[in-house]
mmCIF file of C-alpha atoms and ligand atoms in Angstrom:
data_model
loop_
_atom_site.group_PDB
_atom_site.id
_atom_site.type_symbol
_atom_site.label_atom_id
_atom_site.label_comp_id
_atom_site.label_asym_id
_atom_site.label_seq_id
_atom_site.Cartn_x
_atom_site.Cartn_y
_atom_site.Cartn_z
ATOM 1 C CA UNK A 633 -9.045 -16.693 10.986
ATOM 2 C CA UNK A 634 -10.765 -16.990 14.354
ATOM 3 C CA UNK A 635 -8.737 -15.852 17.333
ATOM 4 C CA UNK A 636 -8.958 -19.203 19.132
ATOM 5 C CA UNK A 637 -7.665 -21.101 16.084
ATOM 6 C CA UNK A 638 -4.783 -18.687 15.755
ATOM 7 C CA UNK A 639 -4.074 -18.999 19.481
ATOM 8 C CA UNK A 640 -4.123 -22.776 19.245
ATOM 9 C CA UNK A 641 -1.530 -22.650 16.459
ATOM 10 C CA UNK A 642 0.538 -20.315 18.620
ATOM 11 C CA UNK A 643 0.552 -22.768 21.528
ATOM 12 C CA UNK A 644 1.291 -25.699 19.241
ATOM 13 C CA UNK A 645 4.365 -23.835 18.094
ATOM 14 C CA UNK A 646 5.568 -22.186 21.253
ATOM 15 C CA UNK A 647 4.014 -24.129 24.139
ATOM 16 C CA UNK A 648 3.418 -22.653 27.644
ATOM 17 C CA UNK A 649 -0.367 -22.313 27.574
ATOM 18 C CA UNK A 650 -0.368 -20.455 30.861
ATOM 19 C CA UNK A 651 0.923 -17.287 29.215
ATOM 20 C CA UNK A 652 -1.561 -15.918 26.688
ATOM 21 C CA UNK A 653 -0.208 -13.899 23.747
ATOM 22 C CA UNK A 654 -1.619 -10.494 22.799
ATOM 23 C CA UNK A 655 -3.313 -10.036 19.418
ATOM 24 C CA UNK A 656 -2.653 -7.146 17.027
ATOM 25 C CA UNK A 657 -3.956 -6.451 13.535
ATOM 26 C CA UNK A 658 -2.791 -4.195 10.762
ATOM 27 C CA UNK A 659 -4.776 -3.783 7.557
ATOM 28 C CA UNK A 660 -3.586 -3.772 3.969
ATOM 29 C CA UNK A 661 -4.630 -0.812 1.872
ATOM 30 C CA UNK A 662 -6.094 0.045 -1.488
ATOM 31 C CA UNK A 663 -5.326 3.370 -3.085
ATOM 32 C CA UNK A 664 -8.401 4.893 -4.717
ATOM 33 C CA UNK A 665 -6.501 7.569 -6.643
ATOM 34 C CA UNK A 666 -3.152 9.392 -6.501
ATOM 35 C CA UNK A 667 -0.565 6.932 -7.785
ATOM 36 C CA UNK A 668 3.194 7.542 -7.832
ATOM 37 C CA UNK A 669 2.603 10.936 -6.275
ATOM 38 C CA UNK A 670 3.677 10.180 -2.685
ATOM 39 C CA UNK A 671 7.448 10.303 -3.275
ATOM 40 C CA UNK A 672 6.847 13.459 -5.314
ATOM 41 C CA UNK A 673 5.362 15.302 -2.342
ATOM 42 C CA UNK A 674 1.866 14.977 -3.783
ATOM 43 C CA UNK A 675 -1.614 13.893 -2.787
ATOM 44 C CA UNK A 676 -2.872 10.343 -2.318
ATOM 45 C CA UNK A 677 -6.280 8.941 -1.377
ATOM 46 C CA UNK A 678 -5.928 5.402 0.037
ATOM 47 C CA UNK A 679 -8.091 3.474 2.477
ATOM 48 C CA UNK A 680 -7.374 0.641 4.876
ATOM 49 C CA UNK A 681 -8.940 -2.753 4.186
ATOM 50 C CA UNK A 682 -10.540 -5.287 6.457
ATOM 51 C CA UNK A 683 -7.884 -7.682 5.157
ATOM 52 C CA UNK A 684 -4.401 -7.550 6.619
ATOM 53 C CA UNK A 685 -1.943 -9.141 9.014
ATOM 54 C CA UNK A 686 -2.663 -10.615 12.442
ATOM 55 C CA UNK A 687 0.152 -10.952 14.974
ATOM 56 C CA UNK A 688 0.048 -12.939 18.192
ATOM 57 C CA UNK A 689 2.954 -11.942 20.349
ATOM 58 C CA UNK A 690 4.260 -12.480 23.892
ATOM 59 C CA UNK A 691 7.384 -11.754 25.858
ATOM 60 C CA UNK A 692 9.699 -14.618 26.865
ATOM 61 C CA UNK A 693 12.560 -14.894 29.329
ATOM 62 C CA UNK A 694 15.037 -15.716 26.574
ATOM 63 C CA UNK A 695 17.168 -13.479 24.443
ATOM 64 C CA UNK A 696 15.775 -14.568 21.100
ATOM 65 C CA UNK A 697 13.104 -13.389 18.708
ATOM 66 C CA UNK A 698 11.137 -16.372 17.448
ATOM 67 C CA UNK A 699 9.351 -15.634 14.189
ATOM 68 C CA UNK A 700 6.756 -17.812 12.558
ATOM 69 C CA UNK A 701 3.988 -17.327 10.021
ATOM 70 C CA UNK A 702 1.029 -19.417 9.020
ATOM 71 C CA UNK A 703 1.289 -18.256 5.433
ATOM 72 C CA UNK A 704 4.226 -20.426 4.461
ATOM 73 C CA UNK A 705 6.909 -22.564 5.998
ATOM 74 C CA UNK A 706 9.031 -20.257 8.081
ATOM 75 C CA UNK A 707 10.304 -20.675 11.625
ATOM 76 C CA UNK A 708 13.263 -18.477 12.421
ATOM 77 C CA UNK A 709 14.976 -17.642 15.685
ATOM 78 C CA UNK A 710 17.435 -14.794 15.912
ATOM 79 C CA UNK A 711 19.266 -13.768 19.032
ATOM 80 C CA UNK A 712 19.326 -10.183 20.119
ATOM 81 C CA UNK A 713 22.815 -8.726 20.320
ATOM 82 C CA UNK A 714 23.059 -5.224 18.944
ATOM 83 C CA UNK A 715 21.690 -4.119 15.597
ATOM 84 C CA UNK A 716 20.390 -6.634 13.095
ATOM 85 C CA UNK A 717 21.620 -7.033 9.557
ATOM 86 C CA UNK A 718 19.444 -7.799 6.554
ATOM 87 C CA UNK A 719 19.113 -11.585 6.255
ATOM 88 C CA UNK A 720 18.763 -13.897 3.276
ATOM 89 C CA UNK A 721 15.445 -15.081 4.760
ATOM 90 C CA UNK A 722 13.502 -12.488 2.871
ATOM 91 C CA UNK A 723 10.296 -12.443 4.877
ATOM 92 C CA UNK A 724 11.707 -11.795 8.365
ATOM 93 C CA UNK A 725 13.497 -8.719 7.060
ATOM 94 C CA UNK A 726 10.175 -6.869 7.371
ATOM 95 C CA UNK A 727 9.690 -7.362 11.125
ATOM 96 C CA UNK A 728 13.435 -7.348 11.789
ATOM 97 C CA UNK A 729 13.793 -3.966 10.057
ATOM 98 C CA UNK A 730 11.137 -2.621 12.422
ATOM 99 C CA UNK A 731 12.863 -4.075 15.499
ATOM 100 C CA UNK A 732 16.019 -2.309 14.340
ATOM 101 C CA UNK A 733 14.222 1.040 14.250
ATOM 102 C CA UNK A 734 13.335 0.555 17.929
ATOM 103 C CA UNK A 735 16.953 -0.355 18.720
ATOM 104 C CA UNK A 736 18.233 2.687 16.823
ATOM 105 C CA UNK A 737 16.114 4.826 19.150
ATOM 106 C CA UNK A 738 17.760 3.189 22.169
ATOM 107 C CA UNK A 739 14.752 1.104 23.122
ATOM 108 C CA UNK A 740 15.375 -2.248 24.724
ATOM 109 C CA UNK A 741 13.709 -5.179 23.007
ATOM 110 C CA UNK A 742 13.838 -8.525 24.821
ATOM 111 C CA UNK A 743 12.880 -12.081 23.807
ATOM 112 C CA UNK A 744 9.580 -12.628 21.999
ATOM 113 C CA UNK A 745 7.441 -15.304 20.438
ATOM 114 C CA UNK A 746 5.721 -13.989 17.331
ATOM 115 C CA UNK A 747 3.179 -15.680 15.080
ATOM 116 C CA UNK A 748 1.905 -13.864 11.974
ATOM 117 C CA UNK A 749 -1.030 -14.647 9.791
ATOM 118 C CA UNK A 750 -1.910 -12.542 6.754
ATOM 119 C CA UNK A 751 -5.065 -12.652 4.659
ATOM 120 C CA UNK A 752 -4.024 -9.959 2.205
ATOM 121 C CA UNK A 753 -2.319 -11.493 -0.856
ATOM 122 C CA UNK A 754 1.460 -11.045 -0.909
ATOM 123 C CA UNK A 755 3.070 -8.817 -3.509
ATOM 124 C CA UNK A 756 -0.261 -7.865 -5.026
ATOM 125 C CA UNK A 757 -0.003 -4.127 -4.498
ATOM 126 C CA UNK A 758 -2.229 -4.144 -1.412
ATOM 127 C CA UNK A 759 0.615 -3.329 0.989
ATOM 128 C CA UNK A 760 1.155 -6.694 2.599
ATOM 129 C CA UNK A 761 4.632 -5.520 3.560
ATOM 130 C CA UNK A 762 3.520 -2.246 5.168
ATOM 131 C CA UNK A 763 0.923 -4.297 7.005
ATOM 132 C CA UNK A 764 3.574 -6.651 8.451
ATOM 133 C CA UNK A 765 5.763 -3.709 9.391
ATOM 134 C CA UNK A 766 3.009 -1.739 11.096
ATOM 135 C CA UNK A 767 1.568 -4.686 13.000
ATOM 136 C CA UNK A 768 5.073 -5.313 14.350
ATOM 137 C CA UNK A 769 5.573 -1.637 15.166
ATOM 138 C CA UNK A 770 2.304 -1.211 17.084
ATOM 139 C CA UNK A 771 2.864 -4.476 18.963
ATOM 140 C CA UNK A 772 6.408 -3.571 20.075
ATOM 141 C CA UNK A 773 5.246 -0.076 21.013
ATOM 142 C CA UNK A 774 2.563 -1.584 23.224
ATOM 143 C CA UNK A 775 4.520 -4.446 24.779
ATOM 144 C CA UNK A 776 7.602 -2.386 25.603
ATOM 145 C CA UNK A 777 5.659 0.814 26.419
ATOM 146 C CA UNK A 778 7.902 2.846 24.119
ATOM 147 C CA UNK A 779 5.356 5.623 23.685
ATOM 148 C CA UNK A 780 5.859 6.343 19.978
ATOM 149 C CA UNK A 781 3.019 8.172 18.223
ATOM 150 C CA UNK A 782 1.271 6.559 15.265
ATOM 151 C CA UNK A 783 3.097 8.947 12.943
ATOM 152 C CA UNK A 784 6.465 7.926 14.411
ATOM 153 C CA UNK A 785 5.573 4.248 13.986
ATOM 154 C CA UNK A 786 4.560 4.952 10.374
ATOM 155 C CA UNK A 787 7.892 6.645 9.694
ATOM 156 C CA UNK A 788 9.824 3.861 11.418
ATOM 157 C CA UNK A 789 8.013 1.261 9.302
ATOM 158 C CA UNK A 790 8.781 3.181 6.121
ATOM 159 C CA UNK A 791 12.437 3.394 7.167
ATOM 160 C CA UNK A 792 12.498 -0.352 7.793
ATOM 161 C CA UNK A 793 11.259 -0.887 4.252
ATOM 162 C CA UNK A 794 13.626 1.682 2.689
ATOM 163 C CA UNK A 795 16.788 0.869 4.580
ATOM 164 C CA UNK A 796 16.462 -2.724 5.779
ATOM 165 C CA UNK A 797 14.340 -4.389 3.123
ATOM 166 C CA UNK A 798 15.792 -2.118 0.443
ATOM 167 C CA UNK A 799 12.593 -0.984 -1.292
ATOM 168 C CA UNK A 800 12.637 2.764 -1.738
ATOM 169 C CA UNK A 801 8.880 3.316 -1.256
ATOM 170 C CA UNK A 802 7.134 6.551 -0.342
ATOM 171 C CA UNK A 803 5.063 6.999 2.804
ATOM 172 C CA UNK A 804 1.565 6.247 1.492
ATOM 173 C CA UNK A 805 1.307 2.574 2.416
ATOM 174 C CA UNK A 806 2.535 2.751 5.976
ATOM 175 C CA UNK A 807 0.494 5.916 6.552
ATOM 176 C CA UNK A 808 -2.685 4.347 5.177
ATOM 177 C CA UNK A 809 -2.397 1.231 7.284
ATOM 178 C CA UNK A 810 -1.476 3.265 10.359
ATOM 179 C CA UNK A 811 -4.163 5.952 10.074
ATOM 180 C CA UNK A 812 -7.009 4.031 8.426
ATOM 181 C CA UNK A 813 -10.545 4.739 9.614
ATOM 182 C CA UNK A 814 -13.613 2.618 9.066
ATOM 183 C CA UNK A 815 -15.601 3.692 5.979
ATOM 184 C CA UNK A 816 -13.210 6.569 5.280
ATOM 185 C CA UNK A 817 -10.379 7.191 2.857
ATOM 186 C CA UNK A 818 -7.357 9.290 3.776
ATOM 187 C CA UNK A 819 -6.715 12.461 1.825
ATOM 188 C CA UNK A 820 -3.019 12.853 2.539
ATOM 189 C CA UNK A 821 -0.584 15.549 1.517
ATOM 190 C CA UNK A 822 2.664 13.574 1.402
ATOM 191 C CA UNK A 823 4.772 16.730 1.634
ATOM 192 C CA UNK A 824 3.321 18.136 4.866
ATOM 193 C CA UNK A 825 1.738 14.876 6.100
ATOM 194 C CA UNK A 826 -1.460 16.803 6.835
ATOM 195 C CA UNK A 827 -4.447 14.585 6.236
ATOM 196 C CA UNK A 828 -8.204 14.406 6.386
ATOM 197 C CA UNK A 829 -10.471 11.370 6.725
ATOM 198 C CA UNK A 830 -13.096 11.568 4.012
ATOM 199 C CA UNK A 831 -16.233 9.391 4.211
ATOM 200 C CA UNK A 832 -16.512 6.961 1.328
ATOM 201 C CA UNK A 833 -20.209 6.784 0.612
ATOM 202 C CA UNK A 834 -20.846 4.486 -2.320
ATOM 203 C CA UNK A 835 -24.665 4.287 -2.134
ATOM 204 C CA UNK A 836 -25.617 1.158 -4.084
ATOM 205 C CA UNK A 837 -22.088 0.553 -5.283
ATOM 206 C CA UNK A 838 -19.142 -1.410 -3.976
ATOM 207 C CA UNK A 839 -15.380 -1.492 -4.160
ATOM 208 C CA UNK A 840 -14.015 -4.521 -5.920
ATOM 209 C CA UNK A 841 -10.365 -5.451 -6.114
ATOM 210 C CA UNK A 842 -9.141 -7.704 -8.904
ATOM 211 C CA UNK A 843 -5.770 -9.410 -8.729
ATOM 212 C CA UNK A 844 -3.917 -9.926 -12.035
ATOM 213 C CA UNK A 845 -2.011 -12.775 -10.383
ATOM 214 C CA UNK A 846 0.885 -11.806 -12.569
ATOM 215 C CA UNK A 847 4.149 -12.765 -10.956
ATOM 216 C CA UNK A 848 5.957 -9.766 -9.592
ATOM 217 C CA UNK A 849 9.043 -9.228 -11.640
ATOM 218 C CA UNK A 850 10.774 -5.963 -12.259
ATOM 219 C CA UNK A 851 8.583 -3.846 -10.014
ATOM 220 C CA UNK A 852 11.310 -2.692 -7.637
ATOM 221 C CA UNK A 853 13.849 -1.742 -10.275
ATOM 222 C CA UNK A 854 11.228 0.007 -12.430
ATOM 223 C CA UNK A 855 9.950 1.794 -9.333
ATOM 224 C CA UNK A 856 13.405 3.155 -8.604
ATOM 225 C CA UNK A 857 13.805 4.108 -12.253
ATOM 226 C CA UNK A 858 10.592 6.175 -12.070
ATOM 227 C CA UNK A 859 11.807 7.881 -8.916
ATOM 228 C CA UNK A 860 15.025 8.981 -10.573
ATOM 229 C CA UNK A 861 13.135 10.132 -13.669
ATOM 230 C CA UNK A 862 11.086 12.402 -11.414
ATOM 231 C CA UNK A 863 14.276 13.740 -9.811
ATOM 232 C CA UNK A 864 15.564 14.468 -13.296
ATOM 233 C CA UNK A 865 12.366 16.358 -14.123
ATOM 234 C CA UNK A 866 12.788 18.499 -11.001
ATOM 235 C CA UNK A 867 16.364 19.238 -12.092
ATOM 236 C CA UNK A 868 15.244 20.410 -15.553
ATOM 237 C CA UNK A 869 12.534 22.551 -14.034
ATOM 238 C CA UNK A 870 14.979 24.496 -11.847
ATOM 239 C CA UNK A 871 15.433 26.861 -14.795
ATOM 240 C CA UNK A 872 11.768 27.731 -14.453
ATOM 241 C CA UNK A 873 11.285 27.714 -10.660
ATOM 242 C CA UNK A 874 13.252 26.561 -7.616
ATOM 243 C CA UNK A 875 10.971 23.646 -6.806
ATOM 244 C CA UNK A 876 11.767 20.802 -4.367
ATOM 245 C CA UNK A 877 9.358 18.374 -5.941
ATOM 246 C CA UNK A 878 6.989 18.020 -8.890
ATOM 247 C CA UNK A 879 3.915 18.541 -6.756
ATOM 248 C CA UNK A 880 4.755 22.219 -6.389
ATOM 249 C CA UNK A 881 3.493 22.664 -9.958
ATOM 250 C CA UNK A 882 -0.188 22.744 -10.856
ATOM 251 C CA UNK A 883 -2.115 21.545 -13.901
ATOM 252 C CA UNK A 884 -2.074 25.113 -15.192
ATOM 253 C CA UNK A 885 1.703 24.904 -15.498
ATOM 254 C CA UNK A 886 1.704 21.701 -17.585
ATOM 255 C CA UNK A 887 2.274 23.679 -20.780
ATOM 256 C CA UNK A 888 5.656 24.768 -19.428
ATOM 257 C CA UNK A 889 6.984 21.210 -19.463
ATOM 258 C CA UNK A 890 7.371 21.548 -23.227
ATOM 259 C CA UNK A 891 9.735 24.462 -22.776
ATOM 260 C CA UNK A 892 11.852 23.249 -19.866
ATOM 261 C CA UNK A 893 12.061 19.462 -20.268
ATOM 262 C CA UNK A 894 13.810 18.433 -23.503
ATOM 263 C CA UNK A 895 13.663 14.685 -22.814
ATOM 264 C CA UNK A 896 10.285 13.317 -23.978
ATOM 265 C CA UNK A 897 10.241 10.438 -21.466
ATOM 266 C CA UNK A 898 10.999 12.683 -18.501
ATOM 267 C CA UNK A 899 8.368 15.128 -19.739
ATOM 268 C CA UNK A 900 5.706 12.394 -19.715
ATOM 269 C CA UNK A 901 6.631 11.323 -16.192
ATOM 270 C CA UNK A 902 6.276 14.881 -14.928
ATOM 271 C CA UNK A 903 2.972 15.279 -16.769
ATOM 272 C CA UNK A 904 1.561 12.236 -14.994
ATOM 273 C CA UNK A 905 2.571 13.384 -11.528
ATOM 274 C CA UNK A 906 1.293 16.934 -11.944
ATOM 275 C CA UNK A 907 -1.977 15.914 -13.590
ATOM 276 C CA UNK A 908 -2.549 13.094 -11.087
ATOM 277 C CA UNK A 909 -2.279 15.560 -8.198
ATOM 278 C CA UNK A 910 -4.995 17.653 -9.830
ATOM 279 C CA UNK A 911 -7.147 14.560 -10.198
ATOM 280 C CA UNK A 912 -6.835 13.640 -6.511
ATOM 281 C CA UNK A 913 -7.970 17.075 -5.406
ATOM 282 C CA UNK A 914 -10.942 16.964 -7.747
ATOM 283 C CA UNK A 915 -11.773 13.372 -6.806
ATOM 284 C CA UNK A 916 -11.990 14.258 -3.111
ATOM 285 C CA UNK A 917 -14.173 17.253 -3.924
ATOM 286 C CA UNK A 918 -16.628 15.296 -6.073
ATOM 287 C CA UNK A 919 -16.784 12.417 -3.593
ATOM 288 C CA UNK A 920 -17.813 14.908 -0.917
ATOM 289 C CA UNK A 921 -20.508 16.147 -3.293
ATOM 290 C CA UNK A 922 -21.657 12.570 -3.803
ATOM 291 C CA UNK A 923 -20.797 12.783 -7.518
ATOM 292 C CA UNK A 924 -19.587 9.204 -7.954
ATOM 293 C CA UNK A 925 -19.893 9.353 -11.724
ATOM 294 C CA UNK A 926 -17.163 11.991 -11.904
ATOM 295 C CA UNK A 927 -15.101 10.151 -9.279
ATOM 296 C CA UNK A 928 -15.193 7.111 -11.561
ATOM 297 C CA UNK A 929 -14.137 9.159 -14.586
ATOM 298 C CA UNK A 930 -11.169 10.458 -12.623
ATOM 299 C CA UNK A 931 -10.200 6.905 -11.690
ATOM 300 C CA UNK A 932 -10.291 6.020 -15.390
ATOM 301 C CA UNK A 933 -8.208 9.065 -16.334
ATOM 302 C CA UNK A 934 -5.712 8.169 -13.619
ATOM 303 C CA UNK A 935 -5.215 4.709 -15.108
ATOM 304 C CA UNK A 936 -4.899 6.093 -18.631
ATOM 305 C CA UNK A 937 -2.186 8.472 -17.436
ATOM 306 C CA UNK A 938 -0.370 5.667 -15.582
ATOM 307 C CA UNK A 939 -0.468 3.695 -18.822
ATOM 308 C CA UNK A 940 0.428 6.374 -21.347
ATOM 309 C CA UNK A 941 2.627 8.800 -19.451
ATOM 310 C CA UNK A 942 4.022 6.953 -16.451
ATOM 311 C CA UNK A 943 4.160 3.571 -18.192
ATOM 312 C CA UNK A 944 3.709 1.387 -15.132
ATOM 313 C CA UNK A 945 0.701 -0.712 -16.140
ATOM 314 C CA UNK A 946 1.425 -3.548 -18.576
ATOM 315 C CA UNK A 947 -0.768 -5.965 -20.524
ATOM 316 C CA UNK A 948 -2.433 -7.691 -17.560
ATOM 317 C CA UNK A 949 -3.475 -4.552 -15.678
ATOM 318 C CA UNK A 950 -4.619 -2.865 -18.889
ATOM 319 C CA UNK A 951 -6.642 -5.909 -19.897
ATOM 320 C CA UNK A 952 -8.409 -5.969 -16.532
ATOM 321 C CA UNK A 953 -9.157 -2.265 -16.622
ATOM 322 C CA UNK A 954 -10.270 -1.903 -20.228
ATOM 323 C CA UNK A 955 -12.350 -5.076 -20.165
ATOM 324 C CA UNK A 956 -13.903 -3.983 -16.852
ATOM 325 C CA UNK A 957 -15.023 -0.713 -18.355
ATOM 326 C CA UNK A 958 -17.069 -2.591 -20.975
ATOM 327 C CA UNK A 959 -19.181 -4.327 -18.296
ATOM 328 C CA UNK A 960 -22.494 -2.741 -17.208
ATOM 329 C CA UNK A 961 -22.587 -1.079 -13.809
ATOM 330 C CA UNK A 962 -18.887 -0.089 -13.770
ATOM 331 C CA UNK A 963 -18.323 3.477 -12.577
ATOM 332 C CA UNK A 964 -14.525 3.529 -12.716
ATOM 333 C CA UNK A 965 -11.586 1.147 -12.805
ATOM 334 C CA UNK A 966 -7.849 1.616 -12.414
ATOM 335 C CA UNK A 967 -4.667 -0.053 -11.291
ATOM 336 C CA UNK A 968 -3.707 0.483 -7.649
ATOM 337 C CA UNK A 969 -0.266 0.461 -5.999
ATOM 338 C CA UNK A 970 3.086 0.456 -7.744
ATOM 339 C CA UNK A 971 1.854 -1.222 -10.932
ATOM 340 C CA UNK A 972 3.473 -3.648 -13.401
ATOM 341 C CA UNK A 973 1.253 -6.343 -11.890
ATOM 342 C CA UNK A 974 -0.773 -6.504 -8.697
ATOM 343 C CA UNK A 975 -4.359 -5.358 -8.532
ATOM 344 C CA UNK A 976 -6.974 -3.076 -9.987
ATOM 345 C CA UNK A 977 -9.682 -1.307 -8.021
ATOM 346 C CA UNK A 978 -13.141 -0.856 -9.466
ATOM 347 C CA UNK A 979 -16.273 0.878 -8.268
ATOM 348 C CA UNK A 980 -19.375 -0.798 -9.606
ATOM 349 C CA UNK A 981 -23.012 -1.198 -8.788
ATOM 350 C CA UNK A 982 -23.781 -3.885 -6.236
ATOM 351 C CA UNK A 983 -26.228 -5.643 -8.466
ATOM 352 C CA UNK A 984 -23.671 -6.133 -11.240
ATOM 353 C CA UNK A 985 -20.978 -7.776 -9.109
ATOM 354 C CA UNK A 986 -21.755 -11.354 -10.158
ATOM 355 C CA UNK A 987 -21.942 -10.491 -13.837
ATOM 356 C CA UNK A 988 -18.730 -8.475 -13.519
ATOM 357 C CA UNK A 989 -16.810 -11.350 -11.999
ATOM 358 C CA UNK A 990 -18.070 -13.776 -14.596
ATOM 359 C CA UNK A 991 -17.467 -11.615 -17.650
ATOM 360 C CA UNK A 992 -14.146 -10.225 -16.531
ATOM 361 C CA UNK A 993 -12.822 -13.668 -15.700
ATOM 362 C CA UNK A 994 -13.688 -14.955 -19.170
ATOM 363 C CA UNK A 995 -12.191 -11.953 -20.969
ATOM 364 C CA UNK A 996 -9.052 -11.788 -18.842
ATOM 365 C CA UNK A 997 -8.303 -15.496 -18.923
ATOM 366 C CA UNK A 998 -8.753 -15.743 -22.642
ATOM 367 C CA UNK A 999 -6.396 -12.838 -23.253
ATOM 368 C CA UNK A 1000 -3.706 -13.534 -20.682
ATOM 369 C CA UNK A 1001 -3.973 -17.202 -19.771
ATOM 370 C CA UNK A 1002 -4.112 -16.170 -16.092
ATOM 371 C CA UNK A 1003 -6.959 -16.569 -13.593
ATOM 372 C CA UNK A 1004 -7.906 -13.373 -11.768
ATOM 373 C CA UNK A 1005 -8.918 -13.266 -8.111
ATOM 374 C CA UNK A 1006 -11.600 -10.957 -6.750
ATOM 375 C CA UNK A 1007 -11.964 -9.423 -3.295
ATOM 376 C CA UNK A 1008 -14.846 -7.325 -2.076
ATOM 377 C CA UNK A 1009 -13.342 -5.484 0.875
ATOM 378 C CA UNK A 1010 -14.752 -3.231 3.485
ATOM 379 C CA UNK A 1011 -12.915 -0.125 4.513
ATOM 380 C CA UNK A 1012 -11.599 -0.770 8.010
ATOM 381 C CA UNK A 1013 -9.627 0.871 10.791
ATOM 382 C CA UNK A 1014 -5.845 1.254 11.068
ATOM 383 C CA UNK A 1015 -3.336 -0.913 12.936
ATOM 384 C CA UNK A 1016 -3.909 -1.638 16.625
ATOM 385 C CA UNK A 1017 -4.472 -4.079 19.446
ATOM 386 C CA UNK A 1018 -7.460 -6.410 19.324
ATOM 387 C CA UNK A 1019 -8.976 -7.018 22.715
HETATM 388 C C1 LIG B 1289 3.999 1.483 -3.805
HETATM 389 C C2 LIG B 1289 4.790 2.291 -2.807
HETATM 390 C C3 LIG B 1289 4.064 3.574 -2.415
HETATM 391 C C4 LIG B 1289 3.597 4.352 -3.658
HETATM 392 C C5 LIG B 1289 2.895 3.429 -4.648
HETATM 393 C C6 LIG B 1289 2.585 4.122 -5.952
HETATM 394 O O1 LIG B 1289 2.828 1.014 -3.209
HETATM 395 O O2 LIG B 1289 5.055 1.540 -1.648
HETATM 396 O O3 LIG B 1289 4.870 4.369 -1.604
HETATM 397 O O4 LIG B 1289 4.674 5.020 -4.253
HETATM 398 O O5 LIG B 1289 3.671 2.283 -4.943
HETATM 399 O O6 LIG B 1289 1.635 5.110 -5.780
#
């Protein structure tokens, strides 16, 4: 949405045209490979999108935070008096959780008018929530001159999501939207938080995101279940090695799972995490060598492992991925994000995009009764102020 239209909506809502609000943007993200590895201290390879959340914000003389969004009907005012508690108004828990992180660090937050507008679909595995958190975090940091580094803001946003919203996510999403760089993906070690920006050169190919449009159901509870299954695997493996997380093991040690993990389900979960880490490292290497064909194969293998061993895909994601792979020009296709619904990411040749959209829509709709949505994103920069 154009800035002046957004600004007009802001003034319609909050009045006082003499005081212009400041504009911030935070992207969503798509993860190219490295799924369900972040909370296991592993590698991920996400990139920031040119879709995300815009926030117009200005200070007021009052003692209230006025929240509004253009995405749905929601106007909420909360007064500032000590720490906030999680509210039943689900959406404002994201920004409110971030405000709380500032308060916890003894920063003074005074009255604000805030207007959000997101163009990344909600709950589709493209980190709409991390995007709302980070846009709030960078805006507060700027307006109140609190001096937090990007990494601190990323950690504060993750904490808001873990402790205030109550979703026990890893650090990938907030990190990706905080540290995104145009035309680059982020090769992040989630244990050390060391990272490198790797150029994504696709030659005559493009990234295409496809939304299953499946309603998000059990994602959060299944997500937490997977996390505890990984903890269980680490427990079993103590007899072999004193590891802190599954990512301390390499693909060469996969054979040992048979010996140390008696539970077949837990064994499969560990196998996914350890093999996925290996795939991320290889994917980054081959991308640097401009070997997109192998990169695509690794994307496919990643999805297969998420389906067979980690069991987080489901009929809709699998249909999109396996039907996509039948269409000419497709280099690789996999689910992205937490799974169970949400989106797939595909690399395919530019000239096949139209055919892809047409054929995949027909196949997917006839099998699932749902209409997919397609987005052709660019890889953009991380969260910040827009001048
Ligand atoms: C969600 C979480 C991330 C990560 C992915 C799976 O997006 O927020 O932290 O665990 O799922 O890779």
